[in-house]
Short mmCIF file of C-alpha atoms in Angstrom, two decimals:
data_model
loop_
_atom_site.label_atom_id
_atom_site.label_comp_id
_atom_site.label_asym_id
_atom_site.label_seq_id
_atom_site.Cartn_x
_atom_site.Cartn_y
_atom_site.Cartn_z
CA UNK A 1 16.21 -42.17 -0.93
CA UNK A 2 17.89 -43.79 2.08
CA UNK A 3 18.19 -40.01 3.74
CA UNK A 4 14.34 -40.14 4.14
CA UNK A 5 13.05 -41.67 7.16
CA UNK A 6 10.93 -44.64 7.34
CA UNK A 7 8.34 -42.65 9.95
CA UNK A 8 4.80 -42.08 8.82
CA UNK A 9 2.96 -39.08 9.81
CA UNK A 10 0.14 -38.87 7.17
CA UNK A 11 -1.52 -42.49 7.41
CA UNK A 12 -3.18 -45.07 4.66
CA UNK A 13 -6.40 -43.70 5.38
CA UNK A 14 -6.75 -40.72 3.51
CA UNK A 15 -9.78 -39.89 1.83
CA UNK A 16 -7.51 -38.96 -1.46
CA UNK A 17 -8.77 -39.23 -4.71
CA UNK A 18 -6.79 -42.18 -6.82
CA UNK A 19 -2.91 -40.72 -8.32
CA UNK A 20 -3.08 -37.41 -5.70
CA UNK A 21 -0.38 -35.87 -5.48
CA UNK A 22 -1.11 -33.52 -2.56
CA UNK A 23 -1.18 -36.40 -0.19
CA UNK A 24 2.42 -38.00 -1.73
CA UNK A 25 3.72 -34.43 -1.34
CA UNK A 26 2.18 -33.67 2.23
CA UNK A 27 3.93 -37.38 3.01
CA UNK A 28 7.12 -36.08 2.80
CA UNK A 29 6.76 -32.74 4.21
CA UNK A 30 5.85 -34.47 7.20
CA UNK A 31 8.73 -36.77 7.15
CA UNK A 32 11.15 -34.21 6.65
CA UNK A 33 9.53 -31.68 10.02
CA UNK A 34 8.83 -35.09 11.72
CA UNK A 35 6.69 -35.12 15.27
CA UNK A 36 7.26 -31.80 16.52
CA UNK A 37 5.10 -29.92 14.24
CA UNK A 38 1.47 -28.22 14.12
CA UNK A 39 -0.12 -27.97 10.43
CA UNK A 40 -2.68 -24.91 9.84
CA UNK A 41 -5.04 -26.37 6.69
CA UNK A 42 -7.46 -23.50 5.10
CA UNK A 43 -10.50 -25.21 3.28
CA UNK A 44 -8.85 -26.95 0.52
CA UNK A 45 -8.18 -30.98 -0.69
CA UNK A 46 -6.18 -31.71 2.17
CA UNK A 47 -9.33 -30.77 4.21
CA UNK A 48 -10.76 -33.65 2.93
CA UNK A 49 -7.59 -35.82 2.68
CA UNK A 50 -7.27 -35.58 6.40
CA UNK A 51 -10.61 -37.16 6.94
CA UNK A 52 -13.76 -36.67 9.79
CA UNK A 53 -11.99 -36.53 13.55
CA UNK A 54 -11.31 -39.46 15.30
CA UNK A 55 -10.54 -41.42 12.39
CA UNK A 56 -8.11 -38.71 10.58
CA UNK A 57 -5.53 -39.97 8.42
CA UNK A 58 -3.16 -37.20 10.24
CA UNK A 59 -0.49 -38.15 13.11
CA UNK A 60 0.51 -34.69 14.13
CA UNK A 61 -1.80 -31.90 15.36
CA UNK A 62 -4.13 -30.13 12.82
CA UNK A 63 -5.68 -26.80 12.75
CA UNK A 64 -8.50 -26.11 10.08
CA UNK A 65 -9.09 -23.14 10.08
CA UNK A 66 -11.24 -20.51 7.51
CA UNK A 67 -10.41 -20.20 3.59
CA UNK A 68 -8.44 -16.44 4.29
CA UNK A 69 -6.78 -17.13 7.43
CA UNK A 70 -4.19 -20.13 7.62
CA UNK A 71 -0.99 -16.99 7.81
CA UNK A 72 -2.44 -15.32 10.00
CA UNK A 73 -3.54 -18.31 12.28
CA UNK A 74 0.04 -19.60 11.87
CA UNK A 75 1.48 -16.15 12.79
CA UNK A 76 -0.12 -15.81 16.11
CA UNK A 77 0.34 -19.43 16.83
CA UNK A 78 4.31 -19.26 15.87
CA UNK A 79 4.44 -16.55 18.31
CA UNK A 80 2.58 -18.05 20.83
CA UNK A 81 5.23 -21.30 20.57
CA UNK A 82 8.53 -18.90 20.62
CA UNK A 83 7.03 -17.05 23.28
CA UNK A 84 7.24 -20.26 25.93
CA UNK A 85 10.35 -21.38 24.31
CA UNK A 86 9.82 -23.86 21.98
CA UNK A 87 10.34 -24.32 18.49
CA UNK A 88 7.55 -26.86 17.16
CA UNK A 89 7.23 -26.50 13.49
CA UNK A 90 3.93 -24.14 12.62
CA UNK A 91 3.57 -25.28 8.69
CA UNK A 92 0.58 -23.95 6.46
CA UNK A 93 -0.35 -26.51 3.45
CA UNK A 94 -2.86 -24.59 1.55
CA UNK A 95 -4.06 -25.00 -2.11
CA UNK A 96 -3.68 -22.49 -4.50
CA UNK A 97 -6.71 -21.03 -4.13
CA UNK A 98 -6.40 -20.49 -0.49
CA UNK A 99 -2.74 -18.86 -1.70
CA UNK A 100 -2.87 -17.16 -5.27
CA UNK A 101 -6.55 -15.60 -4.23
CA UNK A 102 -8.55 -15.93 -1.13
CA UNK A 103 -5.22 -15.99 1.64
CA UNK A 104 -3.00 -13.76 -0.18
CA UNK A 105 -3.34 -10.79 2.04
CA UNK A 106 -2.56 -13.12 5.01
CA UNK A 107 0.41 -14.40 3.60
CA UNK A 108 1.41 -11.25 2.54
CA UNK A 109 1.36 -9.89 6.37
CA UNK A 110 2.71 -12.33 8.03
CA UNK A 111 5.73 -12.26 5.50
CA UNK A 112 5.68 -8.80 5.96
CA UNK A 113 5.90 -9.19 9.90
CA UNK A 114 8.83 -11.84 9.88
CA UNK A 115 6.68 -14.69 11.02
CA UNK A 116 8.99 -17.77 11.82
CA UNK A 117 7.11 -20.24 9.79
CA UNK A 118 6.65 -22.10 6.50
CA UNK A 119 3.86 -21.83 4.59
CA UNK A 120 3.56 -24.57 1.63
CA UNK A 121 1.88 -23.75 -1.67
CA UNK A 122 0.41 -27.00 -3.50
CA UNK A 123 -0.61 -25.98 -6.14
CA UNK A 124 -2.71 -28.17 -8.53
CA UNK A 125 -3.67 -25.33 -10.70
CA UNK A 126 -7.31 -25.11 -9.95
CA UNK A 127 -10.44 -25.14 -7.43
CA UNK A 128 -9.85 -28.65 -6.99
CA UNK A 129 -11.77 -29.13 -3.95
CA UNK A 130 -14.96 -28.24 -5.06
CA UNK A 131 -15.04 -29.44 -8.71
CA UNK A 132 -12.40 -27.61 -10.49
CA UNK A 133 -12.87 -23.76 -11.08
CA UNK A 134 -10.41 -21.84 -12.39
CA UNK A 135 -8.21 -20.04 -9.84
CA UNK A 136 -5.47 -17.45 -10.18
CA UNK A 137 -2.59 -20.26 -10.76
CA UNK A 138 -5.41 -21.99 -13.64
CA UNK A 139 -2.75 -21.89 -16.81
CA UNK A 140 -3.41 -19.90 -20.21
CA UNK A 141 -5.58 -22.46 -22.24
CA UNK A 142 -6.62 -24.66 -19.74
CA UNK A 143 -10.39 -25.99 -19.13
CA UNK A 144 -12.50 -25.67 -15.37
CA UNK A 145 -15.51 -26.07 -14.74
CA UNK A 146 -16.12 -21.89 -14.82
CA UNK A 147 -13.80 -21.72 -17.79
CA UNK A 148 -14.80 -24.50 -20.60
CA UNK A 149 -13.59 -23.78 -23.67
CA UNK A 150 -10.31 -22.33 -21.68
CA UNK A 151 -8.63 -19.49 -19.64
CA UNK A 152 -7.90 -16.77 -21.43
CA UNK A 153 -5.38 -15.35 -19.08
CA UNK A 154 -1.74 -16.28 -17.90
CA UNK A 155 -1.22 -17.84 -14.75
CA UNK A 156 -0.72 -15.29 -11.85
CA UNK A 157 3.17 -15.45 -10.80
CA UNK A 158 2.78 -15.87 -7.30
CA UNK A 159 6.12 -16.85 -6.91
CA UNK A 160 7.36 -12.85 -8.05
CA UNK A 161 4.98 -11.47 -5.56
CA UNK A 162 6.36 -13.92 -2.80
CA UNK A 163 9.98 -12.60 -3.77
CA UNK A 164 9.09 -9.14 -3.06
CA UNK A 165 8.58 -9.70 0.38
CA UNK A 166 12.11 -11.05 0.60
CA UNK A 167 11.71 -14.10 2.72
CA UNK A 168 14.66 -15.58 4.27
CA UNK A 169 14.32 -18.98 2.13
CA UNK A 170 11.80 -19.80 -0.70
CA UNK A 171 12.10 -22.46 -2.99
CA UNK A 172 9.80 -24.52 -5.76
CA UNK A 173 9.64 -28.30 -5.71
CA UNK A 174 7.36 -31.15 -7.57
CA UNK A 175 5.88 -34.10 -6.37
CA UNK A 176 7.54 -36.08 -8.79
CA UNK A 177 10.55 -35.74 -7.29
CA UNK A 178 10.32 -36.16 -3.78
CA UNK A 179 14.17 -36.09 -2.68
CA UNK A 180 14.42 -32.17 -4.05
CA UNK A 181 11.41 -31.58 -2.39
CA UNK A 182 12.60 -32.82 0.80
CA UNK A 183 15.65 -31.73 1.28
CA UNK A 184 14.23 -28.37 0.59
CA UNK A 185 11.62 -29.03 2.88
CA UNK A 186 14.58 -29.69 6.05
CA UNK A 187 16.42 -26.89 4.88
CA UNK A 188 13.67 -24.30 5.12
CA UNK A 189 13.17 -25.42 8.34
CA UNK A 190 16.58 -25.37 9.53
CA UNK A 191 16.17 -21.20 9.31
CA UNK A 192 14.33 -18.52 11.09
CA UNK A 193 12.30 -16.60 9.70
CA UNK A 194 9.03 -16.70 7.33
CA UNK A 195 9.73 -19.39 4.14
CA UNK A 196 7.93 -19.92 1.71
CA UNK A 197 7.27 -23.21 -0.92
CA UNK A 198 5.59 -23.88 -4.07
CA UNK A 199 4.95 -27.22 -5.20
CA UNK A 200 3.12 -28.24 -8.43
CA UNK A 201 0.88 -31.28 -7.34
CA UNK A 202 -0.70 -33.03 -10.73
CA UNK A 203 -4.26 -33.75 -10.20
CA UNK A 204 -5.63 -36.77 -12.10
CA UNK A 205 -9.68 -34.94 -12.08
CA UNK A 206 -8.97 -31.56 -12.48
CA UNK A 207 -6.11 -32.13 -15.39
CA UNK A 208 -7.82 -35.27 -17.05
CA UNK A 209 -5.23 -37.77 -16.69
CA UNK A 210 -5.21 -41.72 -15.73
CA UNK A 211 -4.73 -42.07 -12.06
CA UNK A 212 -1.32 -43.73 -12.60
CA UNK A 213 0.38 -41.14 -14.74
CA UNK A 214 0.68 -38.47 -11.73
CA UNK A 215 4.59 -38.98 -11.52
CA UNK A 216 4.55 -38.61 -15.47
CA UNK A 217 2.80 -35.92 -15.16
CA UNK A 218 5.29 -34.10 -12.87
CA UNK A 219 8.59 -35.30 -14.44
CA UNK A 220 6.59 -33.77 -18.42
CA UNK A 221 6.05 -30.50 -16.39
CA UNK A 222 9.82 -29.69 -15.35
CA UNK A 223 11.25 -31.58 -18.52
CA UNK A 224 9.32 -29.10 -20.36
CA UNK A 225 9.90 -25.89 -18.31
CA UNK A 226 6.50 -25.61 -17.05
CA UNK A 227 7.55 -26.27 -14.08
CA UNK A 228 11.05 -24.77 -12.60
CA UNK A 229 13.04 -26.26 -9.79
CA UNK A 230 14.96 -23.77 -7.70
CA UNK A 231 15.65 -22.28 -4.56
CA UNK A 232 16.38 -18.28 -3.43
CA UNK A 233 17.93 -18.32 -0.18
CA UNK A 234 18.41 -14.53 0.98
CA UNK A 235 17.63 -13.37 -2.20
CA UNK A 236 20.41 -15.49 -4.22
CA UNK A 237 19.01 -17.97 -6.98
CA UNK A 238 20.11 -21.35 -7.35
CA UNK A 239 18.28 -23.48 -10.26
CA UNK A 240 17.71 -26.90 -8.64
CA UNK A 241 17.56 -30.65 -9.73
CA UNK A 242 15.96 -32.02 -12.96
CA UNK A 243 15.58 -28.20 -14.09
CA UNK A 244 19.05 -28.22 -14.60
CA UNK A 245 18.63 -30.35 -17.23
CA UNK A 246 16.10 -28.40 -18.75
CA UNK A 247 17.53 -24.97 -19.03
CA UNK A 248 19.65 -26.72 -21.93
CA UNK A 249 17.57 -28.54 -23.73
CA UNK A 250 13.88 -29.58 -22.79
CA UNK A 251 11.12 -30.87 -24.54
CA UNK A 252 8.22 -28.84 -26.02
CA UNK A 253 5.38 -27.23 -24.04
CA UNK A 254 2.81 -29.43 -26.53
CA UNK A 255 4.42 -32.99 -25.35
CA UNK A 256 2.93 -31.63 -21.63
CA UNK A 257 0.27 -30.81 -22.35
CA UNK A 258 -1.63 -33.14 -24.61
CA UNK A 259 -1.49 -35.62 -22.33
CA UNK A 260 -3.77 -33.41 -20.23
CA UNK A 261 -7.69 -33.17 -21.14
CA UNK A 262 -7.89 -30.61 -19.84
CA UNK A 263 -5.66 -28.45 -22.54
CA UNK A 264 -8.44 -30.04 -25.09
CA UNK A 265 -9.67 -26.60 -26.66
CA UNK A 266 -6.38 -25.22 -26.16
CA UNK A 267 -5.89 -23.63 -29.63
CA UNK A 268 -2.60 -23.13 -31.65
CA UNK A 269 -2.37 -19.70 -30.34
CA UNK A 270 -2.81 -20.45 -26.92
CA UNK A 271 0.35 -23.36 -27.25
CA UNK A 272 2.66 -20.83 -28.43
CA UNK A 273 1.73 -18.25 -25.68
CA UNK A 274 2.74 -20.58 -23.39
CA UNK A 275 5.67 -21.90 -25.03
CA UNK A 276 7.30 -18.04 -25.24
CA UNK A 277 5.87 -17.76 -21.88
CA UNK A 278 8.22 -20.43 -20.48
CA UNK A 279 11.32 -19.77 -23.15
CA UNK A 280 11.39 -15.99 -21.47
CA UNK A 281 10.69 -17.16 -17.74
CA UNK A 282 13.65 -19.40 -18.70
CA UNK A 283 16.03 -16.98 -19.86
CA UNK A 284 15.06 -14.38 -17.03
CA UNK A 285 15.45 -17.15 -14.32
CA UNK A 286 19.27 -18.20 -15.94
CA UNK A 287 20.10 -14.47 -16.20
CA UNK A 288 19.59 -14.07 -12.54
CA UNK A 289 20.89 -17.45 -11.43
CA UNK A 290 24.39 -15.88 -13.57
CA UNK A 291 23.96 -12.75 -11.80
CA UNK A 292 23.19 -10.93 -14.53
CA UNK A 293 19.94 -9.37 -13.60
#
């Protein structure tokens, strides 16, 4: 990864839980907009992560702001910069909660509007921040705190609703593979416009994992079409990186997730749900890739 530079905007003093993968991820967002940039951070992990002002674990400006808001802060504030000429980076890095439910109506204006921004999805599948509820992005089958003996529904594709706005750029990424995820991240920047990324960031609590499987845990997601690397740039889909790979052969849903505690009372029914789940996303993401659809 020789491309990436050696700068360091997020510092060793996060307050991150052991194996997070927000914090790896956020590391190379930063690296990729570099100094000029302002992040807007709804209540969420990286609330925390950032630490208690003056000793933050953050290098570039910060704006925490309230659970339904960070689009709409980062709308007025991306004006605000284009309107005296400059072009500093305005970046949201909200949770899924703050995204699939509580700021969708925010993203969905300020998408809607044209905002020149990017606002960054991490999405660890779950109320992480304040001991794992299920959100909208929870998957079929898997245990919370307000769902334990398992979701009963599918997880909400946010990722649909964010196409029907049409953004100019939006693309998925993984913290397991940080190069994809970079490059995407300087290419989304590299455009006008409102962009929009979704990253799947493992969580060793919330999931039930040992703190040093988080890359594992990433890599098992796309391998097994859980997770789907690929960009849509002006409405044309490109499938990206390891999910290549995994449009031709990939391993079954099951070898994901019982690793995970937290697909424990998971039941047969619930595994093949998800397994059709992903073979049709699959097959509906290739067709359109091929033009088909």
């Amino acid at each position: 990864m020789a491309e990436i530079p050696e700068e360091e905007y997020i510092l060793k003093t996060t307050s991150a839980c052991a194996g997070c993968s927000a914090s790896l991820i956020l590391r190379y967002v930063t690296k990729a907009a570099g100094p000029d940039t302002v992040l807007v951070v709804p209540a969420c992990c990286t609330s925390v992560i950032q630490g208690i002002y003056p000793d933050t674990a953050m290098n570039i400006p910060v704006y925490n702001v309230a659970f339904a808001s960070a689009a709409a802060v980062a709308s007025g504030m991306s004006e605000a910069f284009r309107a005296e000429g400059k072009e500093t980076n305005v970046i949201c890095f909200a949770g899924d909660g703050g995204t699939v439910d509580i700021g969708i109506q925010a993203l969905s204006g300020a998408l809607e509007r044209g905002t020149d921004f990017l606002y960054i999805c991490y999405d660890n599948e779950a109320y992480s921040n304040t001991g794992m509820q299920r959100s909208g992005a929870t998957p079929l089958g898997a245990r919370t705190t307000t769902t334990p003996v398992g979701k009963t529904e599918f997880k909400k594709d946010l990722d649909a609703i964010i196409a029907a706005h049409n953004p100019v750029y939006m693309a998925t990424a993984c913290s397991a593979y940080p190069e994809d995820l970079y490059k995407k991240i300087k290419k989304a920047l590299s455009i006008p416009g409102p962009k929009f990324m979704h990253v799947l960031a493992p969580c060793p609590p919330g999931w039930r994992y040992p703190s040093d499987k988080t890359i594992d845990m990433g890599k098992l997601a796309v391998k097994s079409g859980m997770w789907l690397l690929y960009e849509r740039e002006n409405g044309k889909l490109s499938i990206t990186g390891a999910s290549k790979a995994a449009m031709v052969k990939r391993i079954p849903v099951l070898d994901y997730i019982k690793v995970q505690g937290r697909f424990k009372t998971a039941t047969e029914e619930d595994i093949q749900a998800l397994q059709k789940s992903v073979d049709l996303g699959i097959e509906k993401l290739k067709k359109e890739a091929e033009g088909i659809c």
